[in-house]
Amino acid sequence: MPKPDLRAKLRLGLIVFVGLMAVEVIEYIVGTTISGALPYLVILTVPGAGLILYYYMHIEQIRHTGGE
Amino acid sequence: MTILFSLGIVRGIIWGLASGGVAAGIVMAIRSGLGLPMWSPGPVTGVAALVGTLGFLTGLGAFNYWLEWALGRQKEEHHADQPRWRRYFGFDTNHKTIAIQYMVTSFLVIVVAGIYQLIDRLEVSAPGMQYISPGTYNSLMSLHGIMMLGAVLLGVSGMINYLVPLMIGARDMAFPHLNALSYWVTPPAVLLLLVSLPAGGFDTGWTAYPPLSARAPLGMQFMLLAFYLVGWSSILGSINFLTTIFKMRAPGMGLFRMPIFVWTALSTAILQLIFTQFIAMAFLMVLLERLLGLVFFAPDKGGNVILFQHLFWFYSHPAVYIFVLPGLGVISEVLPVFARKPLFGYAAVALSSLGIAGGGAVVWGHHMFAAGIEDVLRVPFMITTLLVAVPTGVKIFSWLATLWMGKIRLDTPLLFALTAIVVFLVGGITGVPNGIVPTDLHIHDTYWVVAHFHHTLFGGFVFPTMAAVYFWFPKLTGRFLNERVGKLHWAVMTVGFFITYLPMFWLGLNGMRRRIADYDPTLGLGPMNMVATIGGFLIALAMLLFFINLVVSLWRGAPAPANPWRSQTLEWQLSSPPPDENFSAPPRVVGPPYGYGTPGSIHAVVAPAGGTANKGA
Amino acid sequence: MQHPTFIENRLAINRTGLWLFIFSDAFLFAALLASRYYLLGVLRPQEVNQPLGLALSIILLLSSLTAYRGETAAIYGDIRRFRRNILFTVGMGSLFLVGVGVEWAEAFHSFPPSTAYGTMFFTLTGFHGFHVLTGVLALLVVLLPGQKKRLAAGNYWGVEAMVKYWHFVDVAWVFIYPTLYLVS
Ligand SMILES: [Cu+2]
């Protein structure tokens, strides 16, 4: 069983989580302090969702398994 | 008796009634516990209907497979020892069984919805109120619309279910249990639609616009719930169709070797997958407004009725293409076989389906020119609407070019396909004034619109479906439909259709409004309305001939060989009817699907059960 | 003569089906989000409970992390780590539902369902909450004892499917959270 590989993947998950937390907290600060926050929030939300889709949901599988 | 109880549908009905009753009791108990009046028709029947549907599915055994999976005890299937007829009354996962279940259900709904409209046609055949009340007229008219659309969705699913796995060389759908579930959601929906009339009906038309739909009688709620269920059936079905087309094609079956019908099924499924969510949500919002007092569409509390129209038409315009694309695919299948020529411009026709689907996604506003949408949106929607004519035109010209110089055999399937082309063309051309803002403002909500969309739906669904039934009936049953009755059916139906709907263009231009039970006698609209009614009864007569032909031919039709029409596509290389597992080994696809007239052209090589490979004709 | 047999890549088929379902389901939320902006623009009442909103987001993100860890562990055959993480995810999901309950109780007073914002708020959180509930149930299914044999045999499709669905519920929240709590 390739244990080190598992470690690396778990660490990657943690890094992604930290990134997501950062996005969310910045969103919170922007949303509660700036008025007219919508454009900034759009800019922040898309990479947030992208992180989950790419690293957690492995969206690239769609191409690898020939989802097309 | 035991035979009766071993039928899935009987167990399902018992479970459904019991669980629906229990749910109604619980709701009433909760209501009295909260100090509310115990009986309130909306919440009690709504919850009972939803829980009853789940109960029906549970009793039927729809969830057994997943339950077993969750518990980790995957069982082997064993339904082969059942007598054949019993499969149709239970949870059977074979795509051919499910297809026939869909088709039969669809035809039953068409009969009921047709009778509803015949009653209404009698009422408006002369000015004044003769037979029914205006309220009943409205309910029958509304139910006619929504039930016909449900029936079309069922029919489309039926055709796709039967043909797609066979045409791409698969043994079944990608998810057979999900497939069966998609079908079995619809019988409860049909029941709800039937209950709608005795529950008070509704007077909104099939579009269910609020604020009227938020206040209409209880029948409205049954209709909304029913279509919600049909919507989910449609979504789950589309997941199956897409996965099957993407992942289960036989070796060599590249995308550009697929029969055109598969391309249209693909486009239809994409539309169903995406857009059905919007009408489901719109109808659910109306339900929430009715039951829980939310205010999506209440202008006095910050809601907006136009929101409903956007959500509704965002689905319901693409839905038109869901209805007609498979029918157009059928025409593309039938023409090359009976003209003995390759389909003209295969790749363009294949891609035109996707083009129609993509273009049709951005035109929904043309239904709202008269509704008070933002002025800036009108012209863009007008332009996109007119652009959809381009990919549609590709199909029409391809059909004409396919027929050109062909060795044409005028059998019943081709006759219906030809009528379909003419009718669909008229439907398309008469749609242009609806899509152009200045003319639409005048003909909006008149019989012009009624005539237009009946042309598109008859040309895109009804006539192609008839062609499909006459074409593939030998494959389904191993027997031919009676050709002479078939030609009579075709003649009566074609004549009846034009007698019904051509006068409606005139009526619309002369001020006959949609959805009214009565009109001013001084307008002089009476005679043309009478003509349209006579045509309606001719269509009914044609349908009667059709059903008689179906039943009698099933009994004693002439036996059909495996490939009576000398077609090259895969389904015809199997026995009639095809074996349970379709193919004993994966067929090898080696050429284009419509190589007619080219000596030695082969689409696929199919191995017969236990023999050597033989060449597909 | 030897016939070639049907070789179906069951995992690829299942994945395709699940992605299509998720894609379709995303449009359910798209319809609701679009309705919110259509009805209200970026209007947002002052009474929205900001700390609770942030807390709910963090809870859900944390549950996604553990769901990821659980799935990865299952793939590498570390069953105990898998169970621990999925159990934690279920706990976080339930906590999220409790939080939404608290939020609803407040919202009934500050912006009841009979106002436009209340209507959108209750509908969006309600539909999302329903997804969370089904996600929790789905994750509980892969913890059932019957699933052990399957995992031991290296068949982790069940885990992958439920975890993907769970992540999707999180993605939906990533869009819902700013839409309800932060836009202006
Ligand atoms: Cu339209």
JSON list of C-alpha atoms in Angstrom, two decimals, chain B residues 20-30 44:
[
{"chain": "B", "resi": 20, "resn": "GLY", "atom": "CA", "xyz": [-51.60, 8.12, 0.59]},
{"chain": "B", "resi": 21, "resn": "GLY", "atom": "CA", "xyz": [-54.42, 7.58, 3.08]},
{"chain": "B", "resi": 22, "resn": "VAL", "atom": "CA", "xyz": [-52.04, 7.38, 6.03]},
{"chain": "B", "resi": 23, "resn": "ALA", "atom": "CA", "xyz": [-50.27, 10.55, 4.88]},
{"chain": "B", "resi": 24, "resn": "ALA", "atom": "CA", "xyz": [-53.60, 12.38, 4.61]},
{"chain": "B", "resi": 25, "resn": "GLY", "atom": "CA", "xyz": [-54.47, 11.25, 8.14]},
{"chain": "B", "resi": 26, "resn": "ILE", "atom": "CA", "xyz": [-51.13, 12.45, 9.50]},
{"chain": "B", "resi": 27, "resn": "VAL", "atom": "CA", "xyz": [-51.47, 15.85, 7.85]},
{"chain": "B", "resi": 28, "resn": "MET", "atom": "CA", "xyz": [-54.96, 16.25, 9.31]},
{"chain": "B", "resi": 29, "resn": "ALA", "atom": "CA", "xyz": [-53.72, 15.20, 12.75]},
{"chain": "B", "resi": 30, "resn": "ILE", "atom": "CA", "xyz": [-50.88, 17.72, 12.60]},
{"chain": "B", "resi": 44, "resn": "VAL", "atom": "CA", "xyz": [-54.06, 17.23, 2.57]}
]
